[in-house]
Amino acid sequence: MALKAKNQRLILALLALAAIVGAALLAMSALKDQAAYFYTPSDAKKDHVETGRAVRLGGMVQKGSIERLPDGVTINFIVTDNAETVPVTFKGIVPDLFKEDSGVVAEGSFQPDGRFVATNILAKHDERYMPPQVAGQMHKTESLDK
């Protein structure tokens, strides 16, 4: 018993749909441990980010907060979005553009004490650059203050 052409097309469409869904599930599974979400300090405090989970923390380096430890490679600083602050520790060489009152994105994880331990620091490339999420958050903060 041969299938009619209409039924054959329906079966092929269902097989194609199943293949697309399967590929999407495989891609999501592969990215599950590799994806790093971006948080501002306010988002991190509000969402209670899971400790030990790889995330990105973006904001501005608070003025006067950079502290270099005697070992010469460890620095502590504070990331702020003008609403909340997060203390950050980084061990390594920071980019040349890393400085106070400039934009920064730190990759790492939160610790149980609330400190963020960064494994990588990305500094801004232009004095007018600010991560879009931070710019939006700072705009909201300024609007609420008025």
GROMACS .gro file of N, CA and C in nm:
model
  438
    1MET      N    1   0.084  -0.116   0.000
    1MET     CA    2   0.000   0.000   0.000
    1MET      C    3   0.089   0.124   0.000
    2ALA      N    4   0.081   0.198  -0.104
    2ALA     CA    5   0.163   0.318  -0.119
    2ALA      C    6   0.095   0.437  -0.053
    3LEU      N    7   0.179   0.523   0.008
    3LEU     CA    8   0.125   0.645   0.070
    3LEU      C    9   0.097   0.748  -0.038
    4LYS      N   10  -0.003   0.825  -0.013
    4LYS     CA   11  -0.034   0.932  -0.106
    4LYS      C   12   0.073   1.041  -0.092
    5ALA      N   13   0.090   1.119  -0.195
    5ALA     CA   14   0.191   1.226  -0.196
    5ALA      C   15   0.170   1.324  -0.081
    6LYS      N   16   0.047   1.352  -0.046
    6LYS     CA   17   0.016   1.444   0.063
    6LYS      C   18   0.066   1.388   0.196
    7ASN      N   19   0.048   1.260   0.220
    7ASN     CA   20   0.094   1.198   0.344
    7ASN      C   21   0.247   1.189   0.348
    8GLN      N   22   0.309   1.165   0.231
    8GLN     CA   23   0.455   1.161   0.226
    8GLN      C   24   0.514   1.297   0.265
    9ARG      N   25   0.457   1.405   0.216
    9ARG     CA   26   0.505   1.539   0.250
    9ARG      C   27   0.487   1.567   0.398
   10LEU      N   28   0.375   1.523   0.454
   10LEU     CA   29   0.350   1.542   0.597
   10LEU      C   30   0.454   1.469   0.680
   11ILE      N   31   0.486   1.346   0.642
   11ILE     CA   32   0.587   1.269   0.716
   11ILE      C   33   0.723   1.334   0.704
   12LEU      N   34   0.760   1.380   0.586
   12LEU     CA   35   0.889   1.449   0.568
   12LEU      C   36   0.894   1.578   0.651
   13ALA      N   37   0.785   1.652   0.655
   13ALA     CA   38   0.783   1.777   0.735
   13ALA      C   39   0.798   1.746   0.883
   14LEU      N   40   0.732   1.640   0.930
   14LEU     CA   41   0.745   1.602   1.072
   14LEU      C   42   0.886   1.555   1.104
   15LEU      N   43   0.948   1.480   1.012
   15LEU     CA   44   1.087   1.437   1.033
   15LEU      C   45   1.182   1.557   1.036
   16ALA      N   46   1.161   1.653   0.947
   16ALA     CA   47   1.245   1.773   0.945
   16ALA      C   48   1.228   1.853   1.074
   17LEU      N   49   1.104   1.864   1.121
   17LEU     CA   50   1.078   1.936   1.246
   17LEU      C   51   1.145   1.866   1.364
   18ALA      N   52   1.137   1.733   1.367
   18ALA     CA   53   1.202   1.656   1.474
   18ALA      C   54   1.353   1.674   1.470
   19ALA      N   55   1.411   1.679   1.350
   19ALA     CA   56   1.556   1.699   1.337
   19ALA      C   57   1.597   1.837   1.387
   20ILE      N   58   1.518   1.939   1.356
   20ILE     CA   59   1.549   2.076   1.401
   20ILE      C   60   1.540   2.086   1.552
   21VAL      N   61   1.436   2.029   1.610
   21VAL     CA   62   1.421   2.032   1.756
   21VAL      C   63   1.536   1.956   1.823
   22GLY      N   64   1.573   1.842   1.766
   22GLY     CA   65   1.685   1.765   1.821
   22GLY      C   66   1.815   1.842   1.815
   23ALA      N   67   1.840   1.909   1.704
   23ALA     CA   68   1.963   1.989   1.691
   23ALA      C   69   1.964   2.104   1.791
   24ALA      N   70   1.849   2.169   1.810
   24ALA     CA   71   1.840   2.279   1.906
   24ALA      C   72   1.866   2.229   2.049
   25LEU      N   73   1.812   2.114   2.083
   25LEU     CA   74   1.834   2.058   2.218
   25LEU      C   75   1.981   2.022   2.238
   26LEU      N   76   2.044   1.967   2.136
   26LEU     CA   77   2.187   1.935   2.147
   26LEU      C   78   2.271   2.062   2.164
   27ALA      N   79   2.238   2.167   2.089
   27ALA     CA   80   2.312   2.292   2.099
   27ALA      C   81   2.293   2.354   2.238
   28MET      N   82   2.171   2.352   2.289
   28MET     CA   83   2.146   2.408   2.422
   28MET      C   84   2.219   2.327   2.529
   29SER      N   85   2.224   2.198   2.513
   29SER     CA   86   2.294   2.113   2.609
   29SER      C   87   2.444   2.142   2.607
   30ALA      N   88   2.500   2.162   2.489
   30ALA     CA   89   2.643   2.191   2.477
   30ALA      C   90   2.677   2.326   2.537
   31LEU      N   91   2.588   2.423   2.526
   31LEU     CA   92   2.614   2.558   2.576
   31LEU      C   93   2.583   2.574   2.725
   32LYS      N   94   2.517   2.477   2.782
   32LYS     CA   95   2.470   2.489   2.920
   32LYS      C   96   2.581   2.528   3.016
   33ASP      N   97   2.695   2.463   3.008
   33ASP     CA   98   2.804   2.492   3.100
   33ASP      C   99   2.897   2.601   3.049
   34GLN      N  100   2.885   2.639   2.922
   34GLN     CA  101   2.975   2.737   2.864
   34GLN      C  102   2.919   2.879   2.866
   35ALA      N  103   2.790   2.894   2.875
   35ALA     CA  104   2.729   3.026   2.870
   35ALA      C  105   2.754   3.101   3.001
   36ALA      N  106   2.793   3.225   2.989
   36ALA     CA  107   2.814   3.308   3.108
   36ALA      C  108   2.717   3.425   3.100
   37TYR      N  109   2.631   3.438   3.198
   37TYR     CA  110   2.534   3.546   3.199
   37TYR      C  111   2.597   3.675   3.248
   38PHE      N  112   2.542   3.786   3.203
   38PHE     CA  113   2.593   3.917   3.240
   38PHE      C  114   2.504   3.977   3.347
   39TYR      N  115   2.566   4.028   3.451
   39TYR     CA  116   2.493   4.091   3.561
   39TYR      C  117   2.556   4.226   3.593
   40THR      N  118   2.473   4.321   3.627
   40THR     CA  119   2.521   4.443   3.690
   40THR      C  120   2.519   4.417   3.840
   41PRO      N  121   2.585   4.499   3.921
   41PRO     CA  122   2.578   4.476   4.067
   41PRO      C  123   2.435   4.474   4.119
   42SER      N  124   2.348   4.559   4.069
   42SER     CA  125   2.208   4.560   4.114
   42SER      C  126   2.137   4.430   4.077
   43ASP      N  127   2.160   4.382   3.954
   43ASP     CA  128   2.100   4.256   3.911
   43ASP      C  129   2.151   4.140   3.996
   44ALA      N  130   2.279   4.140   4.024
   44ALA     CA  131   2.338   4.031   4.102
   44ALA      C  132   2.278   4.027   4.243
   45LYS      N  133   2.260   4.143   4.305
   45LYS     CA  134   2.201   4.146   4.440
   45LYS      C  135   2.054   4.107   4.435
   46LYS      N  136   1.984   4.151   4.331
   46LYS     CA  137   1.841   4.123   4.320
   46LYS      C  138   1.815   3.976   4.287
   47ASP      N  139   1.895   3.919   4.197
   47ASP     CA  140   1.870   3.783   4.149
   47ASP      C  141   1.938   3.677   4.236
   48HIS      N  142   2.020   3.716   4.332
   48HIS     CA  143   2.091   3.621   4.419
   48HIS      C  144   2.159   3.513   4.334
   49VAL      N  145   2.260   3.554   4.262
   49VAL     CA  146   2.331   3.464   4.170
   49VAL      C  147   2.394   3.349   4.249
   50GLU      N  148   2.381   3.232   4.194
   50GLU     CA  149   2.433   3.110   4.256
   50GLU      C  150   2.586   3.121   4.272
   51THR      N  151   2.637   3.086   4.388
   51THR     CA  152   2.782   3.092   4.410
   51THR      C  153   2.851   2.984   4.328
   52GLY      N  154   2.968   3.020   4.277
   52GLY     CA  155   3.048   2.925   4.200
   52GLY      C  156   3.008   2.915   4.054
   53ARG      N  157   2.902   2.980   4.013
   53ARG     CA  158   2.856   2.975   3.874
   53ARG      C  159   2.929   3.081   3.792
   54ALA      N  160   2.978   3.044   3.674
   54ALA     CA  161   3.052   3.138   3.589
   54ALA      C  162   2.957   3.243   3.533
   55VAL      N  163   2.985   3.370   3.565
   55VAL     CA  164   2.904   3.482   3.516
   55VAL      C  165   2.997   3.598   3.480
   56ARG      N  166   2.939   3.697   3.419
   56ARG     CA  167   3.011   3.822   3.390
   56ARG      C  168   2.949   3.931   3.475
   57LEU      N  169   3.033   4.011   3.535
   57LEU     CA  170   2.988   4.123   3.617
   57LEU      C  171   3.037   4.251   3.551
   58GLY      N  172   2.945   4.341   3.519
   58GLY     CA  173   2.984   4.463   3.450
   58GLY      C  174   2.941   4.587   3.526
   59GLY      N  175   3.021   4.689   3.513
   59GLY     CA  176   2.991   4.815   3.577
   59GLY      C  177   3.109   4.909   3.567
   60MET      N  178   3.115   5.002   3.660
   60MET     CA  179   3.224   5.099   3.665
   60MET      C  180   3.313   5.067   3.784
   61VAL      N  181   3.442   5.088   3.768
   61VAL     CA  182   3.535   5.071   3.880
   61VAL      C  183   3.518   5.193   3.971
   62GLN      N  184   3.479   5.167   4.094
   62GLN     CA  185   3.453   5.277   4.187
   62GLN      C  186   3.582   5.354   4.215
   63LYS      N  187   3.570   5.487   4.214
   63LYS     CA  188   3.685   5.574   4.236
   63LYS      C  189   3.744   5.548   4.375
   64GLY      N  190   3.876   5.532   4.380
   64GLY     CA  191   3.947   5.511   4.506
   64GLY      C  192   3.938   5.370   4.562
   65SER      N  193   3.889   5.276   4.482
   65SER     CA  194   3.869   5.141   4.536
   65SER      C  195   3.978   5.042   4.495
   66ILE      N  196   4.064   5.077   4.403
   66ILE     CA  197   4.166   4.982   4.357
   66ILE      C  198   4.275   4.969   4.464
   67GLU      N  199   4.296   4.846   4.507
   67GLU     CA  200   4.397   4.817   4.609
   67GLU      C  201   4.485   4.704   4.556
   68ARG      N  202   4.614   4.731   4.543
   68ARG     CA  203   4.708   4.627   4.497
   68ARG      C  204   4.772   4.563   4.620
   69LEU      N  205   4.769   4.431   4.625
   69LEU     CA  206   4.825   4.359   4.737
   69LEU      C  207   4.976   4.347   4.720
   70PRO      N  208   5.049   4.322   4.831
   70PRO     CA  209   5.196   4.316   4.825
   70PRO      C  210   5.251   4.211   4.729
   71ASP      N  211   5.175   4.106   4.696
   71ASP     CA  212   5.228   4.004   4.604
   71ASP      C  213   5.245   4.058   4.462
   72GLY      N  214   5.189   4.174   4.432
   72GLY     CA  215   5.209   4.240   4.303
   72GLY      C  216   5.116   4.195   4.192
   73VAL      N  217   5.044   4.086   4.209
   73VAL     CA  218   4.956   4.038   4.103
   73VAL      C  219   4.809   4.033   4.144
   74THR      N  220   4.781   4.053   4.271
   74THR     CA  221   4.643   4.047   4.318
   74THR      C  222   4.593   4.188   4.342
   75ILE      N  223   4.476   4.217   4.289
   75ILE     CA  224   4.414   4.347   4.314
   75ILE      C  225   4.271   4.327   4.363
   76ASN      N  226   4.230   4.417   4.447
   76ASN     CA  227   4.092   4.424   4.493
   76ASN      C  228   4.035   4.557   4.446
   77PHE      N  229   3.913   4.555   4.400
   77PHE     CA  230   3.846   4.678   4.361
   77PHE      C  231   3.696   4.657   4.375
   78ILE      N  232   3.623   4.764   4.358
   78ILE     CA  233   3.477   4.759   4.370
   78ILE      C  234   3.414   4.796   4.237
   79VAL      N  235   3.318   4.714   4.193
   79VAL     CA  236   3.240   4.743   4.073
   79VAL      C  237   3.107   4.800   4.118
   80THR      N  238   3.067   4.909   4.056
   80THR     CA  239   2.941   4.974   4.093
   80THR      C  240   2.859   5.009   3.970
   81ASP      N  241   2.730   5.019   3.990
   81ASP     CA  242   2.641   5.073   3.886
   81ASP      C  243   2.569   5.197   3.941
   82ASN      N  244   2.628   5.256   4.042
   82ASN     CA  245   2.576   5.374   4.112
   82ASN      C  246   2.453   5.344   4.196
   83ALA      N  247   2.413   5.217   4.204
   83ALA     CA  248   2.304   5.178   4.291
   83ALA      C  249   2.352   5.075   4.393
   84GLU      N  250   2.429   4.979   4.346
   84GLU     CA  251   2.485   4.873   4.430
   84GLU      C  252   2.633   4.859   4.399
   85THR      N  253   2.705   4.794   4.489
   85THR     CA  254   2.847   4.769   4.468
   85THR      C  255   2.877   4.623   4.495
   86VAL      N  256   2.982   4.573   4.429
   86VAL     CA  257   3.029   4.436   4.451
   86VAL      C  258   3.181   4.441   4.463
   87PRO      N  259   3.238   4.387   4.573
   87PRO     CA  260   3.383   4.379   4.582
   87PRO      C  261   3.436   4.268   4.492
   88VAL      N  262   3.545   4.296   4.422
   88VAL     CA  263   3.602   4.202   4.325
   88VAL      C  264   3.749   4.179   4.359
   89THR      N  265   3.792   4.055   4.347
   89THR     CA  266   3.933   4.018   4.360
   89THR      C  267   3.977   3.957   4.229
   90PHE      N  268   4.093   4.001   4.182
   90PHE     CA  269   4.150   3.948   4.058
   90PHE      C  270   4.297   3.924   4.078
   91LYS      N  271   4.344   3.809   4.032
   91LYS     CA  272   4.486   3.776   4.041
   91LYS      C  273   4.537   3.760   3.900
   92GLY      N  274   4.624   3.852   3.859
   92GLY     CA  275   4.679   3.846   3.724
   92GLY      C  276   4.713   3.985   3.675
   93ILE      N  277   4.738   3.994   3.548
   93ILE     CA  278   4.776   4.121   3.487
   93ILE      C  279   4.651   4.185   3.430
   94VAL      N  280   4.625   4.307   3.472
   94VAL     CA  281   4.505   4.377   3.425
   94VAL      C  282   4.536   4.448   3.293
   95PRO      N  283   4.434   4.470   3.211
   95PRO     CA  284   4.456   4.543   3.085
   95PRO      C  285   4.508   4.685   3.111
   96ASP      N  286   4.577   4.741   3.014
   96ASP     CA  287   4.633   4.876   3.028
   96ASP      C  288   4.525   4.980   3.053
   97LEU      N  289   4.407   4.960   2.999
   97LEU     CA  290   4.301   5.059   3.013
   97LEU      C  291   4.222   5.046   3.142
   98PHE      N  292   4.257   4.949   3.226
   98PHE     CA  293   4.188   4.931   3.353
   98PHE      C  294   4.227   5.043   3.448
   99LYS      N  295   4.130   5.119   3.494
   99LYS     CA  296   4.156   5.229   3.588
   99LYS      C  297   4.028   5.264   3.661
  100GLU      N  298   4.041   5.351   3.760
  100GLU     CA  299   3.925   5.394   3.837
  100GLU      C  300   3.828   5.475   3.752
  101ASP      N  301   3.701   5.465   3.785
  101ASP     CA  302   3.595   5.541   3.719
  101ASP      C  303   3.587   5.511   3.569
  102SER      N  304   3.615   5.384   3.533
  102SER     CA  305   3.601   5.343   3.394
  102SER      C  306   3.522   5.213   3.388
  103GLY      N  307   3.472   5.182   3.271
  103GLY     CA  308   3.391   5.062   3.254
  103GLY      C  309   3.475   4.936   3.260
  104VAL      N  310   3.417   4.831   3.316
  104VAL     CA  311   3.488   4.703   3.327
  104VAL      C  312   3.387   4.590   3.321
  105VAL      N  313   3.431   4.480   3.263
  105VAL     CA  314   3.354   4.356   3.266
  105VAL      C  315   3.447   4.250   3.324
  106ALA      N  316   3.405   4.189   3.434
  106ALA     CA  317   3.485   4.086   3.500
  106ALA      C  318   3.417   3.952   3.480
  107GLU      N  319   3.495   3.854   3.440
  107GLU     CA  320   3.443   3.717   3.424
  107GLU      C  321   3.491   3.636   3.543
  108GLY      N  322   3.402   3.565   3.607
  108GLY     CA  323   3.438   3.485   3.723
  108GLY      C  324   3.315   3.434   3.793
  109SER      N  325   3.323   3.425   3.926
  109SER     CA  326   3.210   3.370   4.001
  109SER      C  327   3.200   3.437   4.138
  110PHE      N  328   3.080   3.436   4.192
  110PHE     CA  329   3.056   3.488   4.326
  110PHE      C  330   3.095   3.383   4.429
  111GLN      N  331   3.145   3.429   4.541
  111GLN     CA  332   3.183   3.342   4.652
  111GLN      C  333   3.076   3.350   4.759
  112PRO      N  334   3.075   3.256   4.853
  112PRO     CA  335   2.972   3.259   4.958
  112PRO      C  336   2.970   3.388   5.041
  113ASP      N  337   3.084   3.457   5.053
  113ASP     CA  338   3.087   3.581   5.130
  113ASP      C  339   3.041   3.703   5.050
  114GLY      N  340   2.997   3.684   4.924
  114GLY     CA  341   2.948   3.794   4.842
  114GLY      C  342   3.054   3.857   4.755
  115ARG      N  343   3.179   3.819   4.774
  115ARG     CA  344   3.289   3.872   4.692
  115ARG      C  345   3.286   3.803   4.555
  116PHE      N  346   3.324   3.877   4.451
  116PHE     CA  347   3.333   3.822   4.316
  116PHE      C  348   3.479   3.797   4.287
  117VAL      N  349   3.514   3.675   4.253
  117VAL     CA  350   3.651   3.640   4.217
  117VAL      C  351   3.657   3.632   4.065
  118ALA      N  352   3.734   3.722   4.007
  118ALA     CA  353   3.742   3.731   3.861
  118ALA      C  354   3.858   3.647   3.810
  119THR      N  355   3.833   3.582   3.696
  119THR     CA  356   3.940   3.508   3.628
  119THR      C  357   3.988   3.583   3.506
  120ASN      N  358   3.911   3.682   3.463
  120ASN     CA  359   3.947   3.762   3.346
  120ASN      C  360   3.885   3.901   3.361
  121ILE      N  361   3.960   4.002   3.322
  121ILE     CA  362   3.913   4.140   3.328
  121ILE      C  363   3.915   4.199   3.188
  122LEU      N  364   3.804   4.258   3.149
  122LEU     CA  365   3.796   4.328   3.021
  122LEU      C  366   3.773   4.475   3.050
  123ALA      N  367   3.861   4.560   3.000
  123ALA     CA  368   3.846   4.704   3.022
  123ALA      C  369   3.785   4.767   2.899
  124LYS      N  370   3.734   4.885   2.916
  124LYS     CA  371   3.671   4.954   2.804
  124LYS      C  372   3.776   4.992   2.701
  125HIS      N  373   3.733   5.011   2.578
  125HIS     CA  374   3.826   5.047   2.471
  125HIS      C  375   3.814   5.193   2.433
  126ASP      N  376   3.718   5.263   2.489
  126ASP     CA  377   3.695   5.403   2.453
  126ASP      C  378   3.639   5.472   2.576
  127GLU      N  379   3.674   5.598   2.597
  127GLU     CA  380   3.627   5.665   2.717
  127GLU      C  381   3.476   5.686   2.720
  128ARG      N  382   3.411   5.675   2.606
  128ARG     CA  383   3.265   5.689   2.603
  128ARG      C  384   3.194   5.555   2.610
  129TYR      N  385   3.271   5.444   2.602
  129TYR     CA  386   3.209   5.312   2.600
  129TYR      C  387   3.160   5.273   2.739
  130MET      N  388   3.045   5.214   2.741
  130MET     CA  389   2.991   5.158   2.865
  130MET      C  390   2.905   5.038   2.824
  131PRO      N  391   2.915   4.926   2.894
  131PRO     CA  392   2.830   4.813   2.857
  131PRO      C  393   2.684   4.857   2.851
  132PRO      N  394   2.611   4.816   2.749
  132PRO     CA  395   2.472   4.862   2.732
  132PRO      C  396   2.385   4.837   2.854
  133GLN      N  397   2.404   4.722   2.920
  133GLN     CA  398   2.322   4.692   3.037
  133GLN      C  399   2.351   4.791   3.150
  134VAL      N  400   2.480   4.828   3.164
  134VAL     CA  401   2.517   4.922   3.270
  134VAL      C  402   2.464   5.060   3.237
  135ALA      N  403   2.477   5.100   3.111
  135ALA     CA  404   2.426   5.231   3.071
  135ALA      C  405   2.276   5.240   3.098
  136GLY      N  406   2.205   5.133   3.066
  136GLY     CA  407   2.061   5.131   3.090
  136GLY      C  408   2.030   5.135   3.238
  137GLN      N  409   2.106   5.060   3.318
  137GLN     CA  410   2.083   5.058   3.463
  137GLN      C  411   2.114   5.194   3.524
  138MET      N  412   2.224   5.257   3.480
  138MET     CA  413   2.260   5.388   3.534
  138MET      C  414   2.157   5.492   3.495
  139HIS      N  415   2.103   5.480   3.372
  139HIS     CA  416   2.000   5.572   3.330
  139HIS      C  417   1.877   5.558   3.419
  140LYS      N  418   1.838   5.432   3.450
  140LYS     CA  419   1.723   5.410   3.536
  140LYS      C  420   1.749   5.469   3.674
  141THR      N  421   1.871   5.449   3.725
  141THR     CA  422   1.906   5.498   3.858
  141THR      C  423   1.896   5.649   3.865
  142GLU      N  424   1.951   5.716   3.762
  142GLU     CA  425   1.945   5.861   3.761
  142GLU      C  426   1.801   5.910   3.751
  143SER      N  427   1.720   5.838   3.673
  143SER     CA  428   1.581   5.879   3.657
  143SER      C  429   1.505   5.866   3.787
  144LEU      N  430   1.536   5.764   3.865
  144LEU     CA  431   1.465   5.744   3.990
  144LEU      C  432   1.505   5.846   4.096
  145ASP      N  433   1.629   5.897   4.086
  145ASP     CA  434   1.675   5.995   4.185
  145ASP      C  435   1.609   6.130   4.168
  146LYS      N  436   1.564   6.161   4.046
  146LYS     CA  437   1.506   6.293   4.020
  146LYS      C  438   1.365   6.303   4.069
   0.00000   0.00000   0.00000
